[in-house]
Amino acid sequence: MGFLSGKKALITGIASTRSIASGIAEAMYREGAELAYSYQGEKLKSRVEDQAHATKSSLVLPLDVTRDADIEAVFKAIKDAWSGIDIVIHSIGFAPRELLAGGYLETVTREGYAMAHDISAYSFAALGKAARPLMQGRAAALLTLTYLGADRAVPQYNVMGPAKASLEANVRYMAAELGPENIRVNGISAGPIKTLAAAGIKGFRGMLSVAEKVSPLRRNVTIEEVGNTAAFLVSDLASAITGEIIYVDAGYRNVGLPYVSESGE
Ligand code: NAD
Ligand code: 0WE
């Protein structure tokens, strides 16, 4: 029996088999969780349906987090199917592409700033708000995905930095409020991974290669590794962990200057 057996979970944020959410779903399924999936827009529907099928799930629901009606409908459908829910995985982030190339102040606009914060940060609170009534009387958990750019200035990450900082503050505020209901809230800060969200970023290969050279483990991280950490964090094995940001980054954020010899190893 897996450590998530008997748990019912919603997975958001799958856009391809390389999505971090896809690695999370895989690990959670392996550990015995029953899964529901959401997809953003009709173009992604069949891809998400394929992954749902591979994990014996038939609950596949449309969800654009900018639409309150979608959020309401998702949790209505989950209530009808399951009557409650134990776990929500939030693996969603977006800023207009033009804001992620060049300088921060050069590219930031009122509209882009609002959109990045709405989709990348507010949406986590919105999902928590909607899931809360369905999580009563269970040892439940919410989990989101963040990045070092929340805490350190990272070239080109730009407006996503403030948006992820807001997301991480949401983790703490939601943990404080939901703790008395035995609902835990955490974040995973992942190192760079080549997903669709990363494919659109100029110079992303260079970022992967820096992480590989500088991180204590001297390598990049995989969606399987993020998936395993996620499965642990939303399980009862992590029953005393809440309000935390756990780094799954091969140790990158723990070095202040690269420890690299002249041979480059
Ligand atoms: P991805 O492109 O596979 O996933 C991003 C997801 O966000 C997609 O499924 C997309 O449909 C969804 N999304 C965007 N706007 C949405 C909206 N309005 N409504 C609903 N869904 C919406 O990329 P990923 O790398 O798997 O990203 C998942 C999360 O991981 C993001 O929060 C990202 O910031 C974070 N993250 C990624 C990396 C990385 O290097 N790839 C590192 C750390 C954190
Ligand atoms: O959070 C992210 C990516 C977020 C993202 C990506 C895109 C590309 C396509 C948000 N919005 C969009 N909008 C699009 O139109 N990451 C952690 C991956 C990432 O992105 C970077 C990084 C890293 C790491 C951008 C610049 C610098 C580093």
Short mmCIF file of C-alpha atoms and ligand atoms in Angstrom, two decimals:
data_model
loop_
_atom_site.label_atom_id
_atom_site.label_comp_id
_atom_site.label_asym_id
_atom_site.label_seq_id
_atom_site.Cartn_x
_atom_site.Cartn_y
_atom_site.Cartn_z
CA MET A 1 0.00 0.00 0.00
CA GLY A 2 1.37 3.40 -1.01
CA PHE A 3 1.65 6.31 1.40
CA LEU A 4 -1.14 8.20 -0.43
CA SER A 5 -3.68 5.38 -0.56
CA GLY A 6 -7.20 6.60 0.18
CA LYS A 7 -6.30 10.21 -0.72
CA LYS A 8 -8.23 12.12 -3.38
CA ALA A 9 -6.34 14.83 -5.25
CA LEU A 10 -6.78 17.50 -7.94
CA ILE A 11 -3.79 18.04 -10.25
CA THR A 12 -3.69 21.37 -12.11
CA GLY A 13 -1.03 22.60 -14.55
CA ILE A 14 -0.48 19.75 -16.99
CA ALA A 15 0.34 21.03 -20.48
CA SER A 16 2.56 18.16 -21.65
CA THR A 17 4.22 14.98 -20.38
CA ARG A 18 7.19 17.18 -19.39
CA SER A 19 5.11 19.39 -17.08
CA ILE A 20 6.16 19.39 -13.44
CA ALA A 21 2.52 18.54 -12.62
CA SER A 22 2.89 15.42 -14.76
CA GLY A 23 5.83 14.21 -12.63
CA ILE A 24 3.79 14.96 -9.51
CA ALA A 25 0.76 13.03 -10.80
CA GLU A 26 2.95 10.05 -11.64
CA ALA A 27 4.48 9.88 -8.14
CA MET A 28 1.14 10.42 -6.42
CA TYR A 29 -0.52 7.71 -8.50
CA ARG A 30 2.31 5.30 -7.71
CA GLU A 31 1.70 5.97 -4.00
CA GLY A 32 -1.99 5.12 -4.32
CA ALA A 33 -3.76 8.50 -4.65
CA GLU A 34 -6.97 8.82 -6.67
CA LEU A 35 -6.55 11.69 -9.13
CA ALA A 36 -8.67 14.33 -10.87
CA TYR A 37 -7.12 16.63 -13.47
CA SER A 38 -7.76 20.10 -14.81
CA TYR A 39 -6.75 21.52 -18.18
CA GLN A 40 -6.52 25.09 -19.48
CA GLY A 41 -8.37 25.40 -22.77
CA GLU A 42 -9.59 22.89 -25.34
CA LYS A 43 -6.17 22.55 -27.00
CA LEU A 44 -4.79 20.81 -23.91
CA LYS A 45 -7.84 18.67 -23.20
CA SER A 46 -6.81 15.50 -25.08
CA ARG A 47 -3.26 15.57 -23.66
CA VAL A 48 -4.57 15.76 -20.12
CA GLU A 49 -7.14 13.06 -20.90
CA ASP A 50 -4.31 10.75 -22.03
CA GLN A 51 -2.47 11.24 -18.74
CA ALA A 52 -5.69 10.80 -16.79
CA HIS A 53 -6.33 7.53 -18.61
CA ALA A 54 -2.79 6.32 -17.77
CA THR A 55 -3.55 6.87 -14.05
CA LYS A 56 -7.05 5.32 -14.14
CA SER A 57 -8.78 8.67 -13.73
CA SER A 58 -11.85 9.85 -15.59
CA LEU A 59 -12.36 13.16 -13.78
CA VAL A 60 -10.94 15.73 -16.24
CA LEU A 61 -12.22 19.27 -15.84
CA PRO A 62 -11.70 22.60 -17.65
CA LEU A 63 -10.05 25.29 -15.51
CA ASP A 64 -8.82 28.72 -16.53
CA VAL A 65 -7.92 30.31 -13.18
CA THR A 66 -8.78 33.81 -14.45
CA ARG A 67 -12.43 32.67 -14.51
CA ASP A 68 -14.26 32.46 -11.17
CA ALA A 69 -16.99 30.33 -12.80
CA ASP A 70 -14.43 27.68 -13.82
CA ILE A 71 -13.06 27.46 -10.27
CA GLU A 72 -16.57 27.10 -8.87
CA ALA A 73 -17.49 24.42 -11.43
CA VAL A 74 -14.34 22.36 -10.75
CA PHE A 75 -15.06 22.04 -7.04
CA LYS A 76 -18.75 21.44 -7.69
CA ALA A 77 -17.82 18.50 -9.94
CA ILE A 78 -15.39 17.19 -7.31
CA LYS A 79 -18.02 17.49 -4.61
CA ASP A 80 -20.49 15.53 -6.75
CA ALA A 81 -17.96 12.80 -7.57
CA TRP A 82 -16.06 12.46 -4.30
CA SER A 83 -18.01 14.54 -1.72
CA GLY A 84 -14.67 15.92 -0.46
CA ILE A 85 -11.01 16.33 -1.41
CA ASP A 86 -7.70 15.76 0.42
CA ILE A 87 -5.11 17.37 -1.85
CA VAL A 88 -4.85 20.23 -4.38
CA ILE A 89 -1.71 20.64 -6.50
CA HIS A 90 -1.29 24.16 -7.96
CA SER A 91 1.28 24.09 -10.77
CA ILE A 92 0.33 27.23 -12.67
CA GLY A 93 2.33 30.30 -13.62
CA PHE A 94 2.10 32.88 -16.36
CA ALA A 95 3.32 36.32 -17.42
CA PRO A 96 3.08 37.85 -20.90
CA ARG A 97 6.09 36.51 -22.81
CA GLU A 98 7.49 39.98 -23.67
CA LEU A 99 7.98 40.66 -19.95
CA LEU A 100 10.42 37.75 -19.56
CA ALA A 101 13.12 39.06 -21.91
CA GLY A 102 15.22 42.18 -21.29
CA GLY A 103 15.23 44.32 -18.16
CA TYR A 104 12.56 44.41 -15.44
CA LEU A 105 11.76 48.11 -15.49
CA GLU A 106 12.04 48.22 -19.28
CA THR A 107 9.41 45.52 -19.74
CA VAL A 108 7.04 45.80 -16.78
CA THR A 109 3.58 47.25 -17.41
CA ARG A 110 0.56 47.72 -15.14
CA GLU A 111 -1.38 45.16 -17.18
CA GLY A 112 1.41 42.57 -17.31
CA TYR A 113 2.08 42.96 -13.61
CA ALA A 114 -1.59 42.43 -12.78
CA MET A 115 -1.87 39.41 -15.07
CA ALA A 116 1.26 37.72 -13.68
CA HIS A 117 0.02 38.19 -10.11
CA ASP A 118 -3.55 37.13 -10.91
CA ILE A 119 -2.61 33.88 -12.65
CA SER A 120 0.55 32.97 -10.70
CA ALA A 121 -0.29 34.06 -7.13
CA TYR A 122 -3.96 34.97 -6.55
CA SER A 123 -5.06 31.72 -8.20
CA PHE A 124 -3.50 29.70 -5.37
CA ALA A 125 -5.57 31.59 -2.79
CA ALA A 126 -8.65 31.20 -5.01
CA LEU A 127 -8.19 27.42 -5.20
CA GLY A 128 -7.62 27.27 -1.44
CA LYS A 129 -10.76 29.29 -0.81
CA ALA A 130 -12.86 27.00 -3.02
CA ALA A 131 -11.32 23.74 -1.74
CA ARG A 132 -11.59 24.65 1.96
CA PRO A 133 -15.21 23.54 2.53
CA LEU A 134 -14.45 20.20 0.83
CA MET A 135 -11.39 19.63 3.05
CA GLN A 136 -13.14 19.75 6.42
CA GLY A 137 -12.55 16.80 8.73
CA ARG A 138 -9.66 15.42 6.65
CA ALA A 139 -5.88 15.71 7.01
CA ALA A 140 -5.69 17.81 3.83
CA ALA A 141 -2.90 19.57 1.95
CA LEU A 142 -2.37 22.29 -0.66
CA LEU A 143 0.87 22.50 -2.62
CA THR A 144 2.23 25.06 -5.08
CA LEU A 145 5.34 25.39 -7.28
CA THR A 146 7.68 28.34 -6.97
CA TYR A 147 11.15 29.46 -8.04
CA LEU A 148 14.25 31.09 -6.50
CA GLY A 149 13.39 34.29 -8.40
CA ALA A 150 10.86 34.96 -5.59
CA ASP A 151 13.70 35.49 -3.13
CA ARG A 152 16.68 36.59 -5.28
CA ALA A 153 16.82 38.80 -8.33
CA VAL A 154 17.30 36.53 -11.36
CA PRO A 155 18.01 38.08 -14.79
CA GLN A 156 14.95 38.01 -17.11
CA TYR A 157 12.67 36.40 -14.53
CA ASN A 158 11.46 39.97 -14.08
CA VAL A 159 7.79 40.37 -13.14
CA MET A 160 7.55 36.66 -12.26
CA GLY A 161 9.86 37.40 -9.29
CA PRO A 162 7.37 39.65 -7.47
CA ALA A 163 4.54 37.28 -8.51
CA LYS A 164 6.34 34.27 -6.96
CA ALA A 165 7.16 36.35 -3.85
CA SER A 166 3.43 36.98 -3.52
CA LEU A 167 2.74 33.28 -4.06
CA GLU A 168 5.19 32.35 -1.28
CA ALA A 169 3.55 34.85 1.08
CA ASN A 170 0.23 33.19 0.20
CA VAL A 171 1.71 29.87 1.37
CA ARG A 172 2.40 31.38 4.81
CA TYR A 173 -0.92 33.23 5.18
CA MET A 174 -2.95 30.24 4.03
CA ALA A 175 -0.96 27.89 6.30
CA ALA A 176 -1.63 30.15 9.30
CA GLU A 177 -5.35 30.30 8.62
CA LEU A 178 -5.95 26.69 7.60
CA GLY A 179 -3.70 25.03 10.18
CA PRO A 180 -6.44 24.89 12.85
CA GLU A 181 -8.55 22.91 10.31
CA ASN A 182 -5.65 20.44 9.85
CA ILE A 183 -5.09 21.68 6.30
CA ARG A 184 -1.39 22.10 5.47
CA VAL A 185 -0.03 24.49 2.85
CA ASN A 186 3.47 24.27 1.35
CA GLY A 187 5.51 25.19 -1.71
CA ILE A 188 8.28 23.47 -3.65
CA SER A 189 10.93 25.74 -5.13
CA ALA A 190 12.25 23.76 -8.07
CA GLY A 191 15.49 24.28 -9.95
CA PRO A 192 15.20 25.02 -13.70
CA ILE A 193 13.58 22.25 -15.76
CA LYS A 194 12.98 22.24 -19.51
CA THR A 195 9.17 22.30 -19.66
CA LEU A 196 6.87 24.17 -22.08
CA ALA A 197 6.95 27.20 -19.74
CA ALA A 198 10.75 27.18 -20.00
CA ALA A 199 10.89 26.53 -23.74
CA GLY A 200 9.62 30.06 -24.34
CA ILE A 201 12.52 31.65 -22.45
CA LYS A 202 15.50 33.00 -24.36
CA GLY A 203 18.80 31.66 -22.96
CA PHE A 204 17.16 28.94 -20.86
CA ARG A 205 19.80 26.41 -21.90
CA GLY A 206 22.44 28.70 -20.38
CA MET A 207 20.52 28.72 -17.08
CA LEU A 208 20.40 24.93 -17.03
CA SER A 209 24.12 24.77 -17.67
CA VAL A 210 24.94 27.25 -14.85
CA ALA A 211 22.81 25.22 -12.41
CA GLU A 212 24.61 22.07 -13.49
CA LYS A 213 28.04 23.61 -12.90
CA VAL A 214 27.32 25.44 -9.65
CA SER A 215 24.83 23.32 -7.66
CA PRO A 216 26.36 21.13 -4.91
CA LEU A 217 25.05 17.99 -6.67
CA ARG A 218 26.50 19.27 -10.00
CA ARG A 219 23.37 18.45 -11.99
CA ASN A 220 19.87 19.60 -12.83
CA VAL A 221 16.70 18.22 -11.25
CA THR A 222 13.95 16.14 -12.86
CA ILE A 223 10.15 16.23 -12.72
CA GLU A 224 10.37 12.77 -11.09
CA GLU A 225 12.42 14.23 -8.22
CA VAL A 226 9.99 17.14 -7.78
CA GLY A 227 7.16 14.58 -7.99
CA ASN A 228 8.58 12.44 -5.19
CA THR A 229 9.03 15.47 -2.91
CA ALA A 230 5.51 16.64 -3.73
CA ALA A 231 4.03 13.21 -2.94
CA PHE A 232 5.81 13.26 0.44
CA LEU A 233 4.74 16.83 1.28
CA VAL A 234 1.03 16.22 0.64
CA SER A 235 1.06 12.90 2.50
CA ASP A 236 0.59 12.21 6.20
CA LEU A 237 4.36 11.53 6.34
CA ALA A 238 4.73 15.33 6.35
CA SER A 239 1.99 15.88 8.96
CA ALA A 240 3.94 18.54 10.92
CA ILE A 241 5.23 20.53 7.92
CA THR A 242 3.22 23.62 6.94
CA GLY A 243 3.93 27.11 5.61
CA GLU A 244 7.27 25.92 4.20
CA ILE A 245 9.06 26.39 0.92
CA ILE A 246 11.12 23.24 0.25
CA TYR A 247 13.93 23.65 -2.29
CA VAL A 248 14.30 20.83 -4.82
CA ASP A 249 17.22 22.39 -6.66
CA ALA A 250 20.27 20.12 -6.20
CA GLY A 251 21.36 22.54 -3.45
CA TYR A 252 21.80 25.55 -5.77
CA ARG A 253 20.36 28.17 -3.42
CA ASN A 254 22.77 27.18 -0.64
CA VAL A 255 25.93 28.39 -2.35
CA GLY A 256 26.93 32.07 -2.37
CA LEU A 257 29.70 31.78 -4.95
CA PRO A 258 30.46 28.91 -7.32
CA TYR A 259 32.81 26.21 -5.96
CA VAL A 260 34.43 25.43 -9.27
CA SER A 261 38.02 24.37 -9.83
CA GLU A 262 40.06 25.52 -12.84
CA SER A 263 39.23 22.27 -14.60
CA GLY A 264 35.55 23.26 -14.24
CA GLU A 265 34.53 20.32 -12.02
P1 NAD B 1 4.19 23.98 -17.93
O1 NAD B 1 4.12 24.92 -19.06
O2 NAD B 1 4.23 22.54 -18.22
O3 NAD B 1 3.01 24.27 -16.88
C1 NAD B 1 2.48 25.55 -16.67
C2 NAD B 1 0.99 25.36 -16.56
O4 NAD B 1 0.31 26.58 -16.21
C3 NAD B 1 0.37 24.88 -17.88
O5 NAD B 1 -0.25 23.63 -17.69
C4 NAD B 1 -0.65 25.95 -18.20
O6 NAD B 1 -1.82 25.42 -18.81
C5 NAD B 1 -0.95 26.49 -16.82
N1 NAD B 1 -1.62 27.80 -16.86
C6 NAD B 1 -1.13 28.98 -17.32
N2 NAD B 1 -2.09 29.92 -17.27
C7 NAD B 1 -3.21 29.33 -16.76
C8 NAD B 1 -4.54 29.75 -16.48
N3 NAD B 1 -4.95 31.02 -16.74
N4 NAD B 1 -5.42 28.87 -15.95
C9 NAD B 1 -5.05 27.58 -15.71
N5 NAD B 1 -3.81 27.12 -15.97
C10 NAD B 1 -2.91 27.98 -16.49
O7 NAD B 1 5.49 24.42 -17.09
P2 NAD B 1 6.05 23.95 -15.65
O8 NAD B 1 7.47 24.30 -15.69
O9 NAD B 1 5.61 22.58 -15.37
O10 NAD B 1 5.33 24.98 -14.66
C11 NAD B 1 4.56 24.58 -13.55
C12 NAD B 1 4.88 25.47 -12.34
O11 NAD B 1 6.22 25.22 -11.94
C13 NAD B 1 4.77 26.95 -12.61
O12 NAD B 1 4.20 27.59 -11.47
C14 NAD B 1 6.22 27.37 -12.72
O13 NAD B 1 6.41 28.72 -12.37
C15 NAD B 1 6.86 26.45 -11.72
N6 NAD B 1 8.31 26.26 -11.83
C16 NAD B 1 8.87 25.89 -13.02
C17 NAD B 1 10.26 25.72 -13.10
C18 NAD B 1 10.93 25.35 -14.40
O14 NAD B 1 12.13 25.62 -14.57
N7 NAD B 1 10.22 24.73 -15.34
C19 NAD B 1 11.07 25.91 -11.97
C20 NAD B 1 10.45 26.27 -10.76
C21 NAD B 1 9.07 26.45 -10.71
O1 0WE B 2 8.25 30.10 -13.58
C1 0WE B 2 8.91 29.80 -14.57
C2 0WE B 2 8.39 30.09 -15.96
C3 0WE B 2 7.21 30.97 -15.91
C4 0WE B 2 6.65 31.47 -17.21
C5 0WE B 2 7.06 31.07 -18.47
C6 0WE B 2 6.44 31.61 -19.60
C7 0WE B 2 6.86 31.26 -21.00
C8 0WE B 2 5.74 31.45 -21.99
C9 0WE B 2 5.65 32.39 -17.10
N1 0WE B 2 5.05 32.92 -18.16
C10 0WE B 2 5.40 32.54 -19.40
N2 0WE B 2 4.76 33.11 -20.46
C11 0WE B 2 4.91 32.66 -21.73
O2 0WE B 2 4.33 33.22 -22.67
N3 0WE B 2 10.13 29.23 -14.39
C12 0WE B 2 10.64 29.07 -13.04
C13 0WE B 2 11.01 28.81 -15.49
C14 0WE B 2 11.93 29.96 -15.75
O3 0WE B 2 11.53 31.00 -16.49
C15 0WE B 2 12.58 31.92 -16.50
C16 0WE B 2 13.64 31.42 -15.73
C17 0WE B 2 13.23 30.17 -15.25
C18 0WE B 2 14.02 29.26 -14.36
C19 0WE B 2 12.66 33.17 -17.10
C20 0WE B 2 13.82 33.90 -16.95
C21 0WE B 2 14.86 33.43 -16.17
C22 0WE B 2 14.80 32.18 -15.57
#
